[in-house]
Amino acid sequence: MRLAVIVLAAGGGTRMKSSRPKVLHMVCGEPMINFVLESAEKLSPERIVVIIGHKSEMVREALSCFEDRIEFVHQDRQLGTGHAVSICEDSLKGFDGVVIVLSGDTPLLSTGTLNRLLDVHNRGGAAASILTAQMDNPTGYGRIIRSSDEAVLSIVEEKDATAEERAITEVNTGTYCFNKNKLFEALKKIDSNNKQGEFYLTDVIGILRDQGEKVMASVTDDPNEVMGVNSRVQLAEAEKTLRRQINEKLMLEGVTIIDPETTYISAGVEIGKDTVIHPMTFISGKTKIGEGCDIGPMTRLIDTTVGNSVLIENSVVRESTVEDGAELGPFCHVRPGTLVKSGAKVGAFAEVKKSVVGVGSKVPHLSYIGDTKIGDYVNIGAGTITCNYDGADKYETVIEDGAFIGSDTMLVAPVRIGKGAFTGAGSVISKDVPADSLAVERSEQVVIDNWVDKRQKKKGIKKG
Ligand code: UD1
Ligand code: CA
């Protein structure tokens, strides 16, 4: 069987009240249309045609990750779903077979459900088959009109429906299989004589039926899966459903999620077994976490690679790598381009940017480390700051293996601390420090004996 997929994504998404095209709104960290395209790809169709129109450049750009696996057709004016499909006729000229039509705003639809629809369609030898669902609240969806013997007759859009038709709870999910030639023939007969003044794809069903063609329906058993996202309220519902699915899949793979209700993991994230995720944790992008880690509570990991047995508590880590056995937080901020090597520690109220923290090295408290290469087994005293920016340019700091940086050291970059060297607490280090030496930069301490007595006498204060 030859198969092509058309994905509808040209609409403005008026009900989203957004400057961003609807299909690019994010569900669990990915534009919702990505999920639709991923499900479509798994059917291995010959062609995937995406109809774009409203802010098409933005959509094209966002879908560049699909490269040449998809092709675009431009719908200049959004005259309705039927019009959108009809303009694909030219690009599908050489194709003959089954056409699946999907909506870019139905992100939870699974390949399994699509396969069942295809099966119903092929086995029944139908001209068209609709994926339908029984919805407790069918508001907003087209209703499925069936004859007394249950045969599908047509689809009526809610705005055009009578009160009696609106009471029908079986809805059109906007997902269909068509015989290609019959689809495009029927599309020539649709008009825009309806409440919305649009060319409805749904009218094709009634037209095919009237021609005596076979129209079938496959009723999905999971209405959540086929929900269309038209508003931000529905966007949040879709997010919630997908979030639950992602968390359940991870738990079944051996990840402990203490409270799935407050754990927000994006679709593309990978987590190894025996890792524990604590509440209020957000893991997104291309983050990959190894086995036996302890992550959270209140932690955010974005596009970060985490090894095995890593501890991250109350922290934010972005576009960085954290190796095996490292420890982050509580309350640290690891910014892009950082590598925390195995067994290293970045502790409370420390910020690290575009730096390497070497094997077993420690930045335990209250530090800023930027554009710095810290070697192995270095200790950075509390309050140490790398002064990497002079208001115009950024400079690098190098701290070699085994160095000991005294508390509250200011390292004025560019500067290098040699292997095994020490800096005295409170020093402002602006010159390189040779290996195994001590650099102290602070004035001698002065002690004035009996200063308090003298002061009291001078001021006439009585001794308390
Ligand atoms: C549509 C169906 C409705 C179904 C519902 C399921 C029609 C007429 N109605 O309604 O029966 O219950 O989906 O979710 O088809 N689009 C274009 N070009 C256009 C118009 C729309 O590409 O000119 C795209 C939109 O971007 C969207 C999809 O088609 O991705 C569906 O359009 P939308 O306006 O959301 O249709 P619904 O009102 O939800
Ligand atoms: Ca819709």
Tab-separated table of C-alpha atoms in Angstrom, residues 248-411:
chain	number	residue	atom	x	y	z
A	248	GLU	CA	5.001	6.848	33.715
A	249	LYS	CA	7.306	5.615	30.965
A	250	LEU	CA	10.383	6.656	32.968
A	251	MET	CA	9.073	5.038	36.140
A	252	LEU	CA	8.447	1.788	34.256
A	253	GLU	CA	12.042	1.978	33.014
A	254	GLY	CA	13.348	2.119	36.590
A	255	VAL	CA	13.440	5.811	37.521
A	256	THR	CA	11.962	6.785	40.899
A	257	ILE	CA	9.818	9.897	40.673
A	258	ILE	CA	8.805	10.856	44.194
A	259	ASP	CA	5.882	13.033	43.068
A	260	PRO	CA	4.948	12.749	39.382
A	261	GLU	CA	2.411	15.563	39.819
A	262	THR	CA	5.178	18.092	40.419
A	263	THR	CA	7.889	16.691	38.168
A	264	TYR	CA	8.199	18.288	34.739
A	265	ILE	CA	10.232	16.296	32.255
A	266	SER	CA	10.383	17.112	28.543
A	267	ALA	CA	9.767	14.567	25.845
A	268	GLY	CA	13.372	14.160	24.671
A	269	VAL	CA	14.976	13.629	28.108
A	270	GLU	CA	16.764	10.348	28.963
A	271	ILE	CA	17.205	9.127	32.549
A	272	GLY	CA	18.987	5.981	33.738
A	273	LYS	CA	17.658	3.467	36.221
A	274	ASP	CA	17.787	3.936	39.993
A	275	THR	CA	17.962	7.667	39.597
A	276	VAL	CA	15.623	9.453	42.002
A	277	ILE	CA	13.856	12.632	40.915
A	278	HIS	CA	12.553	14.750	43.785
A	279	PRO	CA	9.543	17.118	43.566
A	280	MET	CA	9.462	20.491	41.803
A	281	THR	CA	12.137	19.467	39.354
A	282	PHE	CA	12.184	20.578	35.721
A	283	ILE	CA	14.276	18.619	33.237
A	284	SER	CA	14.202	19.767	29.643
A	285	GLY	CA	15.846	19.925	26.238
A	286	LYS	CA	18.381	17.287	25.338
A	287	THR	CA	19.197	16.480	28.939
A	288	LYS	CA	20.604	13.018	29.597
A	289	ILE	CA	21.012	11.704	33.140
A	290	GLY	CA	22.852	8.515	34.102
A	291	GLU	CA	22.064	5.878	36.698
A	292	GLY	CA	21.802	6.167	40.459
A	293	CYS	CA	21.626	9.959	40.590
A	294	ASP	CA	19.708	12.031	43.094
A	295	ILE	CA	18.134	15.056	41.413
A	296	GLY	CA	16.129	17.797	43.149
A	297	PRO	CA	14.070	18.906	44.881
A	298	MET	CA	13.563	22.272	43.125
A	299	THR	CA	16.105	21.735	40.405
A	300	ARG	CA	16.212	22.783	36.788
A	301	LEU	CA	18.350	20.982	34.213
A	302	ILE	CA	18.362	22.243	30.634
A	303	ASP	CA	20.318	20.608	27.774
A	304	THR	CA	22.694	19.051	30.292
A	305	THR	CA	24.551	15.750	30.392
A	306	VAL	CA	24.782	14.157	33.820
A	307	GLY	CA	26.848	11.037	34.561
A	308	ASN	CA	26.146	8.314	37.135
A	309	SER	CA	25.748	8.767	40.906
A	310	VAL	CA	25.521	12.542	40.681
A	311	LEU	CA	23.803	14.604	43.373
A	312	ILE	CA	22.091	17.836	42.346
A	313	GLU	CA	19.986	19.687	44.893
A	314	ASN	CA	18.058	22.971	44.562
A	315	SER	CA	20.102	24.091	41.575
A	316	VAL	CA	19.932	25.342	37.993
A	317	VAL	CA	22.220	23.787	35.384
A	318	ARG	CA	22.193	24.812	31.751
A	319	GLU	CA	24.023	23.451	28.686
A	320	SER	CA	26.734	21.814	30.760
A	321	THR	CA	28.243	18.433	31.585
A	322	VAL	CA	28.411	16.940	35.060
A	323	GLU	CA	30.501	13.799	35.380
A	324	ASP	CA	30.131	10.739	37.620
A	325	GLY	CA	29.960	11.238	41.364
A	326	ALA	CA	29.912	15.040	41.203
A	327	GLU	CA	27.853	17.035	43.674
A	328	LEU	CA	26.011	20.263	42.937
A	329	GLY	CA	24.162	22.552	45.331
A	330	PRO	CA	22.178	23.179	47.287
A	331	PHE	CA	21.579	26.486	45.503
A	332	CYS	CA	24.158	26.657	42.764
A	333	HIS	CA	23.930	28.020	39.254
A	334	VAL	CA	25.888	26.286	36.532
A	335	ARG	CA	25.807	28.274	33.312
A	336	PRO	CA	26.438	27.167	29.713
A	337	GLY	CA	29.725	25.635	28.684
A	338	THR	CA	30.698	24.230	32.062
A	339	LEU	CA	32.281	20.851	32.707
A	340	VAL	CA	32.165	19.592	36.286
A	341	LYS	CA	34.482	16.585	36.302
A	342	SER	CA	34.032	13.423	38.300
A	343	GLY	CA	33.883	13.735	42.055
A	344	ALA	CA	33.972	17.540	41.914
A	345	LYS	CA	31.711	19.725	44.011
A	346	VAL	CA	30.023	23.038	43.325
A	347	GLY	CA	28.257	24.006	46.510
A	348	ALA	CA	25.960	26.544	48.062
A	349	PHE	CA	25.523	29.909	46.357
A	350	ALA	CA	28.245	29.305	43.808
A	351	GLU	CA	27.917	30.346	40.172
A	352	VAL	CA	30.079	28.737	37.526
A	353	LYS	CA	30.139	29.853	33.892
A	354	LYS	CA	32.000	28.420	30.894
A	355	SER	CA	34.545	26.758	33.143
A	356	VAL	CA	36.085	23.416	33.964
A	357	VAL	CA	36.051	22.197	37.554
A	358	GLY	CA	38.637	19.414	37.634
A	359	VAL	CA	38.435	15.935	39.099
A	360	GLY	CA	37.771	16.047	42.843
A	361	SER	CA	38.017	19.849	42.950
A	362	LYS	CA	35.753	21.855	45.219
A	363	VAL	CA	33.998	25.200	44.931
A	364	PRO	CA	31.994	24.670	48.091
A	365	HIS	CA	30.515	28.057	48.945
A	366	LEU	CA	29.704	31.596	47.796
A	367	SER	CA	31.893	31.877	44.694
A	368	TYR	CA	31.782	33.151	41.157
A	369	ILE	CA	33.909	31.162	38.743
A	370	GLY	CA	33.810	32.368	35.134
A	371	ASP	CA	35.959	31.521	32.068
A	372	THR	CA	38.177	29.456	34.327
A	373	LYS	CA	40.077	26.206	34.058
A	374	ILE	CA	40.367	24.595	37.454
A	375	GLY	CA	42.693	21.562	37.497
A	376	ASP	CA	42.260	18.444	39.615
A	377	TYR	CA	42.001	18.403	43.431
A	378	VAL	CA	41.877	22.178	43.769
A	379	ASN	CA	40.193	23.770	46.759
A	380	ILE	CA	38.506	27.112	46.236
A	381	GLY	CA	37.912	28.939	49.518
A	382	ALA	CA	34.553	30.477	50.353
A	383	GLY	CA	33.823	33.792	48.707
A	384	THR	CA	36.440	33.459	45.958
A	385	ILE	CA	35.646	35.424	42.813
A	386	THR	CA	37.244	35.269	39.400
A	387	CYS	CA	37.173	38.848	38.124
A	388	ASN	CA	36.829	37.882	34.482
A	389	TYR	CA	35.323	41.032	33.005
A	390	ASP	CA	36.775	44.518	32.776
A	391	GLY	CA	33.624	46.065	31.376
A	392	ALA	CA	34.692	45.440	27.805
A	393	ASP	CA	36.332	42.031	27.473
A	394	LYS	CA	36.348	38.682	29.250
A	395	TYR	CA	39.601	37.059	30.412
A	396	GLU	CA	40.598	33.577	31.453
A	397	THR	CA	41.779	32.286	34.813
A	398	VAL	CA	43.811	29.091	35.133
A	399	ILE	CA	44.181	27.301	38.451
A	400	GLU	CA	46.483	24.315	38.179
A	401	ASP	CA	46.217	20.944	39.927
A	402	GLY	CA	46.303	20.839	43.708
A	403	ALA	CA	46.221	24.626	44.220
A	404	PHE	CA	44.625	26.038	47.361
A	405	ILE	CA	42.786	29.320	46.973
A	406	GLY	CA	42.260	31.087	50.305
A	407	SER	CA	38.824	32.380	51.205
A	408	ASP	CA	37.727	35.633	49.635
A	409	THR	CA	40.498	35.690	47.036
A	410	MET	CA	39.884	37.972	44.056
A	411	LEU	CA	41.518	36.441	40.997
